[in-house]
JSON list of C-alpha atoms and ligand atoms in Angstrom, two decimals:
[
{"chain": "A", "resi": 1, "resn": "MET", "atom": "CA", "xyz": [-11.81, -14.29, -2.58]},
{"chain": "A", "resi": 2, "resn": "ILE", "atom": "CA", "xyz": [-9.95, -11.93, -0.11]},
{"chain": "A", "resi": 3, "resn": "GLY", "atom": "CA", "xyz": [-7.18, -13.30, 2.06]},
{"chain": "A", "resi": 4, "resn": "ARG", "atom": "CA", "xyz": [-4.64, -11.83, 5.18]},
{"chain": "A", "resi": 5, "resn": "LEU", "atom": "CA", "xyz": [-4.21, -8.29, 5.48]},
{"chain": "A", "resi": 6, "resn": "ASN", "atom": "CA", "xyz": [-1.11, -8.40, 3.52]},
{"chain": "A", "resi": 7, "resn": "HIS", "atom": "CA", "xyz": [-0.28, -4.54, 5.17]},
{"chain": "A", "resi": 8, "resn": "VAL", "atom": "CA", "xyz": [-1.37, -0.81, 5.89]},
{"chain": "A", "resi": 9, "resn": "ALA", "atom": "CA", "xyz": [0.08, 1.76, 4.26]},
{"chain": "A", "resi": 10, "resn": "ILE", "atom": "CA", "xyz": [0.83, 5.10, 6.04]},
{"chain": "A", "resi": 11, "resn": "ALA", "atom": "CA", "xyz": [1.69, 8.31, 4.25]},
{"chain": "A", "resi": 12, "resn": "VAL", "atom": "CA", "xyz": [4.45, 10.22, 5.99]},
{"chain": "A", "resi": 13, "resn": "PRO", "atom": "CA", "xyz": [6.24, 13.20, 5.54]},
{"chain": "A", "resi": 14, "resn": "SER", "atom": "CA", "xyz": [9.67, 11.31, 6.34]},
{"chain": "A", "resi": 15, "resn": "VAL", "atom": "CA", "xyz": [10.12, 7.89, 6.39]},
{"chain": "A", "resi": 16, "resn": "ASP", "atom": "CA", "xyz": [13.10, 8.12, 8.44]},
{"chain": "A", "resi": 17, "resn": "ILE", "atom": "CA", "xyz": [11.79, 9.79, 11.18]},
{"chain": "A", "resi": 18, "resn": "ALA", "atom": "CA", "xyz": [8.56, 8.03, 10.84]},
{"chain": "A", "resi": 19, "resn": "SER", "atom": "CA", "xyz": [10.48, 4.50, 11.10]},
{"chain": "A", "resi": 20, "resn": "GLU", "atom": "CA", "xyz": [12.45, 5.78, 14.56]},
{"chain": "A", "resi": 21, "resn": "LYS", "atom": "CA", "xyz": [9.08, 6.41, 16.59]},
{"chain": "A", "resi": 22, "resn": "TYR", "atom": "CA", "xyz": [7.93, 2.38, 15.56]},
{"chain": "A", "resi": 23, "resn": "LYS", "atom": "CA", "xyz": [11.17, 1.58, 16.08]},
{"chain": "A", "resi": 24, "resn": "ASN", "atom": "CA", "xyz": [12.24, 3.61, 19.65]},
{"chain": "A", "resi": 25, "resn": "ILE", "atom": "CA", "xyz": [8.75, 4.27, 21.28]},
{"chain": "A", "resi": 26, "resn": "LEU", "atom": "CA", "xyz": [6.72, 0.75, 19.92]},
{"chain": "A", "resi": 27, "resn": "GLY", "atom": "CA", "xyz": [10.02, -1.20, 20.11]},
{"chain": "A", "resi": 28, "resn": "ALA", "atom": "CA", "xyz": [9.13, -2.87, 16.61]},
{"chain": "A", "resi": 29, "resn": "LYS", "atom": "CA", "xyz": [11.29, -4.56, 14.31]},
{"chain": "A", "resi": 30, "resn": "ILE", "atom": "CA", "xyz": [12.03, -1.90, 11.29]},
{"chain": "A", "resi": 31, "resn": "SER", "atom": "CA", "xyz": [13.43, -2.29, 7.75]},
{"chain": "A", "resi": 32, "resn": "GLU", "atom": "CA", "xyz": [16.08, -0.77, 5.47]},
{"chain": "A", "resi": 33, "resn": "PRO", "atom": "CA", "xyz": [14.58, 1.92, 3.42]},
{"chain": "A", "resi": 34, "resn": "LYS", "atom": "CA", "xyz": [13.94, 1.59, -0.30]},
{"chain": "A", "resi": 35, "resn": "ARG", "atom": "CA", "xyz": [13.92, 3.57, -2.91]},
{"chain": "A", "resi": 36, "resn": "LEU", "atom": "CA", "xyz": [11.13, 2.49, -5.35]},
{"chain": "A", "resi": 37, "resn": "ILE", "atom": "CA", "xyz": [12.04, 4.86, -8.48]},
{"chain": "A", "resi": 38, "resn": "GLU", "atom": "CA", "xyz": [9.55, 3.75, -11.15]},
{"chain": "A", "resi": 39, "resn": "HIS", "atom": "CA", "xyz": [6.37, 3.74, -7.95]},
{"chain": "A", "resi": 40, "resn": "GLY", "atom": "CA", "xyz": [7.86, 7.14, -7.03]},
{"chain": "A", "resi": 41, "resn": "VAL", "atom": "CA", "xyz": [8.48, 6.04, -3.07]},
{"chain": "A", "resi": 42, "resn": "THR", "atom": "CA", "xyz": [10.27, 5.33, -0.79]},
{"chain": "A", "resi": 43, "resn": "THR", "atom": "CA", "xyz": [9.33, 2.89, 1.54]},
{"chain": "A", "resi": 44, "resn": "ILE", "atom": "CA", "xyz": [10.09, 1.47, 5.44]},
{"chain": "A", "resi": 45, "resn": "PHE", "atom": "CA", "xyz": [8.21, -1.71, 6.87]},
{"chain": "A", "resi": 46, "resn": "VAL", "atom": "CA", "xyz": [7.82, -2.23, 9.78]},
{"chain": "A", "resi": 47, "resn": "GLU", "atom": "CA", "xyz": [7.49, -5.71, 10.62]},
{"chain": "A", "resi": 48, "resn": "MET", "atom": "CA", "xyz": [4.85, -7.33, 13.37]},
{"chain": "A", "resi": 49, "resn": "ASP", "atom": "CA", "xyz": [3.61, -11.03, 13.62]},
{"chain": "A", "resi": 50, "resn": "ASN", "atom": "CA", "xyz": [0.32, -10.74, 11.82]},
{"chain": "A", "resi": 51, "resn": "THR", "atom": "CA", "xyz": [1.14, -8.47, 9.41]},
{"chain": "A", "resi": 52, "resn": "LYS", "atom": "CA", "xyz": [3.54, -5.69, 8.42]},
{"chain": "A", "resi": 53, "resn": "ILE", "atom": "CA", "xyz": [3.02, -1.27, 8.47]},
{"chain": "A", "resi": 54, "resn": "GLU", "atom": "CA", "xyz": [4.74, 0.29, 4.82]},
{"chain": "A", "resi": 55, "resn": "LEU", "atom": "CA", "xyz": [5.42, 3.96, 5.20]},
{"chain": "A", "resi": 56, "resn": "ILE", "atom": "CA", "xyz": [5.69, 5.58, 2.35]},
{"chain": "A", "resi": 57, "resn": "GLU", "atom": "CA", "xyz": [7.26, 8.93, 1.85]},
{"chain": "A", "resi": 58, "resn": "PRO", "atom": "CA", "xyz": [7.22, 10.30, -1.91]},
{"chain": "A", "resi": 59, "resn": "LEU", "atom": "CA", "xyz": [10.07, 9.91, -4.05]},
{"chain": "A", "resi": 60, "resn": "GLY", "atom": "CA", "xyz": [10.32, 12.26, -7.20]},
{"chain": "A", "resi": 61, "resn": "ASP", "atom": "CA", "xyz": [8.42, 15.08, -8.74]},
{"chain": "A", "resi": 62, "resn": "ASN", "atom": "CA", "xyz": [5.60, 12.73, -10.04]},
{"chain": "A", "resi": 63, "resn": "SER", "atom": "CA", "xyz": [4.90, 10.77, -6.86]},
{"chain": "A", "resi": 64, "resn": "PRO", "atom": "CA", "xyz": [1.54, 9.35, -6.55]},
{"chain": "A", "resi": 65, "resn": "ILE", "atom": "CA", "xyz": [1.28, 10.26, -2.68]},
{"chain": "A", "resi": 66, "resn": "SER", "atom": "CA", "xyz": [2.13, 13.84, -3.18]},
{"chain": "A", "resi": 67, "resn": "SER", "atom": "CA", "xyz": [-1.71, 14.82, -3.37]},
{"chain": "A", "resi": 68, "resn": "PHE", "atom": "CA", "xyz": [-2.68, 12.99, -0.25]},
{"chain": "A", "resi": 69, "resn": "LEU", "atom": "CA", "xyz": [0.48, 14.58, 2.03]},
{"chain": "A", "resi": 70, "resn": "SER", "atom": "CA", "xyz": [-0.17, 17.86, 0.73]},
{"chain": "A", "resi": 71, "resn": "LYS", "atom": "CA", "xyz": [-3.97, 17.53, 2.20]},
{"chain": "A", "resi": 72, "resn": "HIS", "atom": "CA", "xyz": [-2.78, 15.38, 5.31]},
{"chain": "A", "resi": 73, "resn": "PRO", "atom": "CA", "xyz": [0.65, 17.41, 5.96]},
{"chain": "A", "resi": 74, "resn": "ALA", "atom": "CA", "xyz": [1.17, 15.16, 9.21]},
{"chain": "A", "resi": 75, "resn": "GLY", "atom": "CA", "xyz": [0.88, 11.61, 6.59]},
{"chain": "A", "resi": 76, "resn": "GLY", "atom": "CA", "xyz": [-2.12, 9.29, 7.58]},
{"chain": "A", "resi": 77, "resn": "ILE", "atom": "CA", "xyz": [-3.66, 6.14, 6.27]},
{"chain": "A", "resi": 78, "resn": "HIS", "atom": "CA", "xyz": [-3.21, 5.90, 2.77]},
{"chain": "A", "resi": 79, "resn": "HIS", "atom": "CA", "xyz": [-4.38, 2.35, 1.75]},
{"chain": "A", "resi": 80, "resn": "VAL", "atom": "CA", "xyz": [-4.87, -0.98, 2.82]},
{"chain": "A", "resi": 81, "resn": "CYS", "atom": "CA", "xyz": [-3.52, -4.54, 1.12]},
{"chain": "A", "resi": 82, "resn": "TYR", "atom": "CA", "xyz": [-5.91, -7.67, 0.97]},
{"chain": "A", "resi": 83, "resn": "GLU", "atom": "CA", "xyz": [-4.41, -10.69, -0.67]},
{"chain": "A", "resi": 84, "resn": "VAL", "atom": "CA", "xyz": [-6.23, -12.81, -3.03]},
{"chain": "A", "resi": 85, "resn": "LYS", "atom": "CA", "xyz": [-5.63, -15.87, -4.66]},
{"chain": "A", "resi": 86, "resn": "ASP", "atom": "CA", "xyz": [-6.54, -15.14, -8.09]},
{"chain": "A", "resi": 87, "resn": "ILE", "atom": "CA", "xyz": [-6.38, -11.52, -9.38]},
{"chain": "A", "resi": 88, "resn": "LYS", "atom": "CA", "xyz": [-7.32, -11.62, -12.86]},
{"chain": "A", "resi": 89, "resn": "SER", "atom": "CA", "xyz": [-10.83, -13.78, -11.32]},
{"chain": "A", "resi": 90, "resn": "ALA", "atom": "CA", "xyz": [-10.85, -11.08, -8.34]},
{"chain": "A", "resi": 91, "resn": "CYS", "atom": "CA", "xyz": [-10.95, -8.24, -11.52]},
{"chain": "A", "resi": 92, "resn": "VAL", "atom": "CA", "xyz": [-13.94, -10.29, -13.66]},
{"chain": "A", "resi": 93, "resn": "ILE", "atom": "CA", "xyz": [-15.58, -10.44, -10.37]},
{"chain": "A", "resi": 94, "resn": "LEU", "atom": "CA", "xyz": [-15.20, -6.75, -9.02]},
{"chain": "A", "resi": 95, "resn": "GLU", "atom": "CA", "xyz": [-16.24, -5.64, -12.43]},
{"chain": "A", "resi": 96, "resn": "LYS", "atom": "CA", "xyz": [-19.07, -7.28, -12.44]},
{"chain": "A", "resi": 97, "resn": "GLU", "atom": "CA", "xyz": [-19.75, -5.73, -8.82]},
{"chain": "A", "resi": 98, "resn": "GLY", "atom": "CA", "xyz": [-19.73, -2.61, -10.79]},
{"chain": "A", "resi": 99, "resn": "VAL", "atom": "CA", "xyz": [-16.49, -1.75, -8.58]},
{"chain": "A", "resi": 100, "resn": "LYS", "atom": "CA", "xyz": [-13.89, 0.27, -10.58]},
{"chain": "A", "resi": 101, "resn": "ILE", "atom": "CA", "xyz": [-10.75, -0.85, -10.71]},
{"chain": "A", "resi": 102, "resn": "LEU", "atom": "CA", "xyz": [-7.83, 2.22, -10.91]},
{"chain": "A", "resi": 103, "resn": "GLY", "atom": "CA", "xyz": [-5.66, 2.47, -13.80]},
{"chain": "A", "resi": 104, "resn": "SER", "atom": "CA", "xyz": [-6.10, 0.42, -16.92]},
{"chain": "A", "resi": 105, "resn": "GLY", "atom": "CA", "xyz": [-8.07, -1.88, -15.25]},
{"chain": "A", "resi": 106, "resn": "ASN", "atom": "CA", "xyz": [-5.45, -4.06, -15.35]},
{"chain": "A", "resi": 107, "resn": "PRO", "atom": "CA", "xyz": [-3.50, -5.90, -12.51]},
{"chain": "A", "resi": 108, "resn": "THR", "atom": "CA", "xyz": [0.46, -4.30, -12.96]},
{"chain": "A", "resi": 109, "resn": "ILE", "atom": "CA", "xyz": [3.86, -5.35, -11.00]},
{"chain": "A", "resi": 110, "resn": "GLY", "atom": "CA", "xyz": [3.29, -3.09, -7.36]},
{"chain": "A", "resi": 111, "resn": "ALA", "atom": "CA", "xyz": [5.80, -2.21, -4.64]},
{"chain": "A", "resi": 112, "resn": "HIS", "atom": "CA", "xyz": [6.72, -5.87, -3.64]},
{"chain": "A", "resi": 113, "resn": "GLY", "atom": "CA", "xyz": [7.29, -7.02, -7.64]},
{"chain": "A", "resi": 114, "resn": "LYS", "atom": "CA", "xyz": [3.54, -8.65, -7.35]},
{"chain": "A", "resi": 115, "resn": "GLN", "atom": "CA", "xyz": [0.78, -8.14, -8.88]},
{"chain": "A", "resi": 116, "resn": "VAL", "atom": "CA", "xyz": [-1.88, -5.76, -7.66]},
{"chain": "A", "resi": 117, "resn": "VAL", "atom": "CA", "xyz": [-4.37, -3.54, -8.47]},
{"chain": "A", "resi": 118, "resn": "PHE", "atom": "CA", "xyz": [-6.25, -0.63, -6.74]},
{"chain": "A", "resi": 119, "resn": "LEU", "atom": "CA", "xyz": [-9.73, -0.55, -6.16]},
{"chain": "A", "resi": 120, "resn": "SER", "atom": "CA", "xyz": [-11.91, 3.01, -5.90]},
{"chain": "A", "resi": 121, "resn": "PRO", "atom": "CA", "xyz": [-12.45, 4.51, -2.63]},
{"chain": "A", "resi": 122, "resn": "LYS", "atom": "CA", "xyz": [-15.82, 5.74, -3.98]},
{"chain": "A", "resi": 123, "resn": "ASP", "atom": "CA", "xyz": [-17.17, 1.81, -4.02]},
{"chain": "A", "resi": 124, "resn": "PHE", "atom": "CA", "xyz": [-15.24, 1.28, -0.82]},
{"chain": "A", "resi": 125, "resn": "ASN", "atom": "CA", "xyz": [-16.66, 4.15, 2.12]},
{"chain": "A", "resi": 126, "resn": "GLY", "atom": "CA", "xyz": [-13.99, 6.24, 1.17]},
{"chain": "A", "resi": 127, "resn": "THR", "atom": "CA", "xyz": [-10.48, 3.62, 1.65]},
{"chain": "A", "resi": 128, "resn": "LEU", "atom": "CA", "xyz": [-8.15, 2.71, -1.00]},
{"chain": "A", "resi": 129, "resn": "ILE", "atom": "CA", "xyz": [-8.06, -1.10, -1.31]},
{"chain": "A", "resi": 130, "resn": "GLU", "atom": "CA", "xyz": [-4.74, -2.73, -3.32]},
{"chain": "A", "resi": 131, "resn": "LEU", "atom": "CA", "xyz": [-5.29, -6.09, -3.93]},
{"chain": "A", "resi": 132, "resn": "GLU", "atom": "CA", "xyz": [-2.06, -8.25, -4.64]},
{"chain": "A", "resi": 133, "resn": "GLU", "atom": "CA", "xyz": [-1.77, -11.88, -5.87]},
{"chain": "A", "resi": 134, "resn": "ILE", "atom": "CA", "xyz": [-0.06, -14.12, -3.33]},
{"chain": "B", "resi": 201, "resn": "CO", "atom": "CO1", "xyz": [0.73, -1.42, -0.83]}
]
């Protein structure tokens, strides 16, 4: 089921400040900021040869990452995203194995316009996992 690591998402208080560090200290290539109002985040991608780091900053009052940042004010790793070829059949297997899919339990359109689901951290060693159909 599992394919490549698509990205690691890091919640940060400011994507501008965080991405400047990646650019100026680590010499990374960074994207322009993108405001995703429907997802409640502003994102900047750090692009690497083998994967991406997605810096995410809360946007608006009901951002899904606000409570995470209030617990981790300096920021922290929020989720990892793995690619899957067929997200619907992945969901069937996961449900059969007793893994909780967050939200409605069905794939939604994620921040990158692809179908995604999030799996409960309780079922994966405290790690929030995003599956993205590629
Ligand atoms: Co993500």
